[in-house]
Coordinates of C-alpha atoms in Angstrom, one line a residue:
M1 CA 149.5 -54.2 136.0
N2 CA 150.6 -57.4 136.9
R3 CA 148.8 -61.1 135.1
R4 CA 147.4 -61.2 138.8
M5 CA 145.8 -57.9 138.3
V6 CA 144.2 -58.9 134.8
T7 CA 142.8 -62.4 136.0
L8 CA 141.3 -61.0 138.8
L9 CA 139.3 -58.5 137.2
A10 CA 138.5 -60.9 134.5
T11 CA 137.2 -63.2 136.7
L12 CA 135.3 -60.2 138.5
A13 CA 133.8 -58.5 135.2
P14 CA 130.9 -60.8 134.6
V15 CA 129.6 -60.0 138.8
L16 CA 130.1 -56.1 138.4
V17 CA 127.7 -55.8 135.0
L18 CA 125.6 -58.3 136.6
G19 CA 125.2 -56.6 139.9
V20 CA 125.0 -53.2 137.5
L21 CA 122.4 -54.5 135.3
G22 CA 120.1 -56.4 137.9
T23 CA 120.1 -52.9 139.6
T24 CA 118.7 -51.1 136.8
V25 CA 117.5 -53.1 133.6
K26 CA 113.7 -53.9 134.4
V27 CA 111.7 -56.9 133.7
P28 CA 108.6 -56.9 132.5
F29 CA 106.8 -58.4 135.6
V30 CA 104.8 -57.0 138.4
A31 CA 104.7 -57.8 141.7
L32 CA 101.4 -59.0 143.8
G33 CA 101.5 -58.8 147.5
P34 CA 99.3 -57.8 150.4
G35 CA 97.4 -54.5 150.2
P36 CA 95.6 -52.9 153.1
T37 CA 92.5 -53.6 154.7
F38 CA 89.8 -51.7 155.7
N39 CA 87.4 -52.2 158.0
T40 CA 83.9 -51.3 156.5
L41 CA 82.0 -50.9 159.8
G42 CA 84.8 -48.3 161.0
D43 CA 86.0 -45.3 159.4
I44 CA 88.5 -43.7 158.0
D45 CA 89.8 -40.1 158.0
G46 CA 87.2 -38.8 159.9
R47 CA 84.2 -40.6 158.1
P48 CA 82.6 -43.8 158.1
V49 CA 83.5 -46.1 155.4
V50 CA 80.8 -47.1 154.7
E51 CA 77.8 -43.8 155.6
I52 CA 74.2 -44.3 156.5
E53 CA 72.4 -41.3 157.1
G54 CA 68.9 -40.0 158.0
T55 CA 67.6 -43.5 159.1
A56 CA 68.2 -45.5 162.5
L57 CA 71.7 -47.4 162.9
D58 CA 71.7 -50.6 164.8
P59 CA 74.8 -50.6 166.6
T60 CA 78.2 -52.8 166.0
S61 CA 81.5 -53.8 166.9
G62 CA 84.5 -55.9 165.8
N63 CA 85.5 -56.1 162.1
L64 CA 84.5 -56.7 158.5
N65 CA 87.7 -56.4 156.7
M66 CA 87.3 -55.8 152.8
T67 CA 91.4 -56.9 151.5
T68 CA 93.2 -55.5 148.8
V69 CA 95.8 -56.3 146.9
A70 CA 99.2 -54.5 146.2
V71 CA 100.4 -54.2 142.8
R72 CA 104.4 -53.0 142.2
D73 CA 105.3 -51.7 138.9
K74 CA 109.1 -50.7 137.2
L75 CA 110.6 -53.8 138.8
T76 CA 114.3 -54.7 138.6
L77 CA 116.2 -57.7 138.3
F78 CA 117.1 -57.7 141.9
D79 CA 113.6 -56.4 143.0
A80 CA 112.1 -59.2 141.1
L81 CA 114.2 -61.7 142.5
G82 CA 114.0 -59.9 146.0
L83 CA 110.2 -60.2 146.3
W84 CA 109.8 -63.9 144.5
V85 CA 112.3 -65.2 147.6
S86 CA 110.2 -63.2 150.4
G87 CA 107.2 -65.6 149.7
R88 CA 105.1 -62.8 150.2
Q89 CA 105.1 -61.8 147.0
G90 CA 104.3 -63.3 143.6
L91 CA 105.3 -62.6 139.9
V92 CA 103.1 -62.3 137.0
P93 CA 103.7 -60.8 133.5
R94 CA 103.3 -57.2 133.2
E95 CA 100.5 -57.7 130.4
E96 CA 98.1 -59.8 132.8
V97 CA 97.4 -56.4 134.8
Y98 CA 98.4 -53.5 132.6
P99 CA 97.6 -55.0 129.0
P100 CA 100.1 -53.6 125.9
Q101 CA 97.2 -52.0 124.4
K102 CA 96.5 -49.6 126.9
S103 CA 97.8 -46.8 129.3
K104 CA 98.3 -47.5 133.3
D105 CA 96.2 -44.8 133.2
E106 CA 93.5 -46.2 131.2
V107 CA 93.9 -49.2 133.5
Q108 CA 93.1 -47.5 136.8
E109 CA 90.0 -45.7 135.3
E110 CA 88.8 -48.9 134.6
N111 CA 90.0 -50.0 137.8
S112 CA 88.1 -46.9 139.5
A113 CA 85.0 -47.5 136.7
Q114 CA 84.7 -51.3 138.2
F115 CA 85.1 -49.9 142.4
A116 CA 81.7 -47.2 142.1
K117 CA 80.0 -49.9 139.8
S118 CA 81.2 -52.6 143.2
E119 CA 79.6 -49.8 145.3
N120 CA 76.1 -49.5 143.5
S121 CA 75.6 -53.5 143.4
A122 CA 76.7 -53.7 147.1
E123 CA 74.4 -51.7 148.1
I124 CA 70.7 -52.9 145.9
A125 CA 71.9 -56.3 146.7
A126 CA 72.2 -54.8 150.5
L127 CA 68.8 -53.2 150.4
R128 CA 67.3 -56.1 148.1
F129 CA 68.1 -58.4 151.0
L130 CA 66.6 -56.5 153.5
N131 CA 63.4 -56.2 151.1
L132 CA 64.0 -52.6 150.8
P133 CA 62.5 -51.0 147.9
V134 CA 64.5 -50.1 144.6
A135 CA 64.0 -48.9 141.3
V136 CA 64.9 -49.1 138.0
E137 CA 65.5 -46.2 136.7
I138 CA 66.0 -45.0 132.9
G139 CA 69.3 -43.5 132.3
T140 CA 69.4 -42.6 128.6
V141 CA 66.7 -43.4 125.9
G142 CA 68.1 -44.5 122.6
E143 CA 67.1 -41.7 119.2
G144 CA 64.6 -42.9 117.4
G145 CA 64.4 -46.3 119.7
P146 CA 61.7 -48.2 120.5
A147 CA 61.2 -46.2 123.4
A148 CA 61.6 -43.2 122.4
G149 CA 58.9 -41.0 122.6
V150 CA 58.0 -42.2 125.6
L151 CA 60.4 -42.5 128.0
R152 CA 62.2 -40.1 129.5
E153 CA 66.0 -39.7 131.4
G154 CA 64.7 -40.4 135.5
D155 CA 62.0 -42.4 134.8
R156 CA 61.6 -45.1 137.2
V157 CA 59.8 -48.4 135.1
L158 CA 57.6 -50.3 138.0
R159 CA 55.5 -52.8 135.3
V160 CA 56.3 -54.6 131.4
G161 CA 52.6 -55.8 131.0
D162 CA 51.6 -57.2 134.1
T163 CA 55.3 -58.1 135.0
P164 CA 56.7 -56.0 137.7
V165 CA 60.7 -55.1 137.2
E166 CA 62.9 -54.2 140.3
S167 CA 66.0 -54.4 138.4
V168 CA 67.5 -53.9 135.5
E169 CA 68.5 -57.6 134.8
E170 CA 64.6 -58.5 135.4
L171 CA 63.6 -55.3 132.7
Q172 CA 65.7 -57.0 130.4
E173 CA 64.4 -60.0 130.8
A174 CA 60.8 -59.1 130.9
V175 CA 61.5 -57.2 127.6
G176 CA 63.4 -60.3 125.8
A177 CA 60.4 -61.9 126.9
A178 CA 57.5 -60.2 125.3
G179 CA 59.0 -60.4 122.0
A180 CA 60.6 -58.1 119.2
G181 CA 57.7 -56.8 117.1
S182 CA 55.3 -56.5 120.0
T183 CA 53.4 -53.9 121.7
V184 CA 53.8 -53.8 125.4
D185 CA 52.6 -51.6 128.3
I186 CA 55.0 -50.3 130.1
T187 CA 54.0 -48.4 133.5
F188 CA 56.4 -45.6 134.9
V189 CA 56.7 -42.7 137.3
R190 CA 57.8 -39.5 135.8
D191 CA 57.5 -36.3 138.8
G192 CA 55.9 -38.5 141.1
V193 CA 52.8 -39.6 138.7
E194 CA 52.5 -42.9 137.8
T195 CA 51.8 -43.2 134.1
T196 CA 51.5 -46.7 131.6
A197 CA 52.1 -46.3 127.9
P198 CA 52.2 -48.7 125.2
V199 CA 55.7 -49.5 123.5
T200 CA 56.4 -51.1 120.4
L201 CA 59.9 -53.6 121.0
G202 CA 62.2 -53.3 118.4
S203 CA 65.0 -56.6 117.9
R204 CA 68.1 -55.8 119.2
P205 CA 71.1 -54.3 117.1
H206 CA 73.0 -57.2 115.7
A207 CA 71.4 -59.7 117.2
D208 CA 71.3 -63.5 115.3
G209 CA 70.0 -66.7 116.1
A210 CA 66.8 -66.9 118.7
D211 CA 68.5 -63.2 120.4
A212 CA 67.1 -61.7 116.7
N213 CA 63.1 -62.6 118.1
R214 CA 64.1 -61.0 122.2
G215 CA 62.5 -58.0 122.4
Y216 CA 64.8 -54.7 122.6
L217 CA 63.9 -51.3 124.2
G218 CA 66.6 -48.8 123.7
V219 CA 67.3 -47.5 127.0
G220 CA 70.3 -47.2 129.5
A221 CA 69.1 -48.3 132.9
S222 CA 69.9 -48.9 136.3
T223 CA 69.2 -50.4 139.9
V224 CA 68.6 -47.3 142.1
P225 CA 67.6 -47.0 145.9
E226 CA 63.9 -46.1 146.8
V227 CA 64.3 -45.6 150.2
P228 CA 64.3 -42.4 152.5
F229 CA 68.2 -42.9 153.7
T230 CA 71.6 -42.5 151.7
I231 CA 74.2 -44.6 151.8
D232 CA 77.8 -43.7 150.6
F233 CA 81.0 -45.8 150.4
N234 CA 84.1 -43.3 151.7
L235 CA 87.0 -45.3 149.9
A236 CA 89.1 -43.9 147.7
D237 CA 92.2 -44.9 145.5
I238 CA 90.9 -48.4 145.7
G239 CA 90.1 -49.8 142.6
G240 CA 88.0 -53.4 141.6
P241 CA 84.8 -55.0 141.9
S242 CA 86.3 -56.9 144.9
A243 CA 84.6 -55.1 147.6
G244 CA 81.6 -55.6 146.9
L245 CA 80.7 -58.6 149.2
M246 CA 81.7 -57.0 152.4
F247 CA 80.4 -53.7 151.7
S248 CA 76.9 -55.2 151.4
L249 CA 77.4 -57.2 154.5
A250 CA 78.5 -53.8 156.3
V251 CA 75.4 -52.3 154.9
V252 CA 72.8 -55.6 156.4
D253 CA 75.0 -55.1 159.8
K254 CA 74.3 -51.3 160.6
L255 CA 70.7 -51.3 159.5
S256 CA 69.7 -54.9 160.7
P257 CA 69.7 -56.1 164.5
G258 CA 72.3 -58.0 166.2
E259 CA 75.8 -58.0 164.7
L260 CA 76.6 -60.6 161.8
N261 CA 81.0 -60.8 163.1
G262 CA 79.7 -61.6 166.9
G263 CA 81.9 -58.5 167.8
D264 CA 84.7 -60.7 166.3
F265 CA 87.5 -59.8 163.2
V266 CA 85.7 -61.7 159.6
A267 CA 88.0 -60.2 157.1
G268 CA 86.8 -61.7 152.9
T269 CA 86.2 -60.8 149.3
G270 CA 84.2 -61.1 146.4
T271 CA 82.4 -59.2 143.7
I272 CA 78.0 -58.8 144.1
D273 CA 75.8 -58.5 141.7
P274 CA 72.2 -56.8 142.5
D275 CA 70.5 -59.7 142.9
G276 CA 73.2 -60.7 146.1
D277 CA 75.7 -63.4 144.0
V278 CA 79.4 -63.8 145.0
G279 CA 81.4 -64.0 142.4
P280 CA 85.3 -65.0 142.4
I281 CA 88.3 -62.4 142.6
G282 CA 92.0 -62.8 141.5
G283 CA 94.9 -62.3 144.5
I284 CA 93.8 -64.1 147.1
P285 CA 96.2 -65.9 148.4
Y286 CA 97.3 -62.4 149.6
K287 CA 94.6 -61.0 150.7
M288 CA 94.3 -63.9 153.5
I289 CA 98.1 -62.9 154.4
A290 CA 96.8 -59.4 154.3
A291 CA 93.8 -60.2 156.8
K292 CA 95.8 -62.5 159.1
E293 CA 98.3 -60.2 159.8
A294 CA 95.4 -57.2 160.2
G295 CA 94.1 -59.5 162.9
A296 CA 91.6 -61.5 161.5
T297 CA 89.7 -64.7 162.5
T298 CA 87.7 -65.9 159.7
F299 CA 88.0 -65.4 155.9
L300 CA 84.7 -65.0 153.7
V301 CA 85.6 -67.3 150.3
P302 CA 84.2 -67.1 147.2
A303 CA 83.0 -70.4 146.8
K304 CA 84.8 -71.1 143.3
N305 CA 88.0 -68.9 145.2
C306 CA 88.3 -72.1 147.7
D307 CA 90.8 -74.7 145.8
E308 CA 93.7 -71.6 145.3
A309 CA 92.6 -70.4 149.0
V310 CA 92.8 -73.8 150.7
A311 CA 96.1 -74.0 149.3
N312 CA 97.6 -70.7 150.3
R313 CA 95.8 -70.2 153.9
P314 CA 97.6 -69.5 156.5
D315 CA 98.0 -70.9 159.9
G316 CA 94.8 -70.2 162.1
L317 CA 92.3 -68.7 159.6
D318 CA 89.3 -70.2 159.3
L319 CA 87.9 -70.5 155.5
V320 CA 84.7 -69.8 155.0
K321 CA 82.6 -70.4 151.4
V322 CA 80.0 -68.4 150.5
E323 CA 78.3 -68.2 147.1
S324 CA 75.8 -65.3 147.9
L325 CA 74.6 -62.6 150.4
G326 CA 72.4 -64.2 152.4
G327 CA 75.0 -67.5 152.5
A328 CA 77.2 -65.4 153.9
V329 CA 74.7 -64.1 157.0
D330 CA 73.4 -67.3 157.3
A331 CA 77.3 -68.7 157.8
L332 CA 78.3 -65.6 159.9
A333 CA 74.9 -66.6 162.3
D334 CA 76.4 -70.6 162.1
I335 CA 79.6 -69.0 163.5
N336 CA 78.1 -66.8 166.3
E337 CA 75.8 -69.5 167.3
G338 CA 78.1 -72.8 167.3
R339 CA 77.3 -74.4 164.1
P340 CA 79.4 -75.2 161.7
A341 CA 79.3 -72.8 158.7
P342 CA 79.8 -74.1 155.0
S343 CA 83.6 -74.3 154.5
C344 CA 86.5 -74.0 151.5

């Protein structure tokens, strides 16, 4: 081998090594990017995304799209560089998405549980917005707790003393305000029969300070619909709580006169709680890209995400600031009637 060949190989060796490493060595990052969007007024696999049966529905058209973030894992060095240069993806430390103390399956299970909880919250928020009845249903009763022997699984609580309760939060507040050691009348329905029974409240285990004086019932409960129809959400393999707002809007749109979106293409994101309050989410730059590429012209943004949304807004996408389900409905009405809507 002549000297020129030796020199050439010595020059190329680092490049060849880098090339091999770049295509095989994994980096401790994941890529976040635009994920699929789903029209909550449309169908998927032959079924409505938001399926309501047992009552008349108002006609809908256009789009109310929920948006998602795609996560790419097990990136090589070259994968990561290519995705970062594209401008459509962002790189974050893998531990932010998959904490090292949890397996990937555990993270996915948590995301699925959050999604299921968001479905329930979306349903309850929509029904309460429409002034349709909901109830507080007992799920578990702590053995030896204050409510043991009085309440059972499946009981629906109506009142604590003279205070009506229509959500778990209202139940907790009424019980807490009554105070530890006090005896209160709990009115509930069991097997269609309304009953009132006294319960002496305890104090929350391990509570301290002012919380130690708050009343404790010792039950697990959930807020459930009390309507003669069913609402189902037919999206699978989606995780996290950020579809809540768009699910609620779809329920409201299908159960009330008129079209919330004016027949246009609206997309958005945001968590929602049973009271209809909208909370912030992650990955909004990528969700806005996905919405714009799907055809949206209006994007509903949780108020606390506004700064990030403005800094990353795609051209041609109007950003509407929302803090609650009622605020989102009002903002869409403003747009439909030509009035300025709250914006980021």
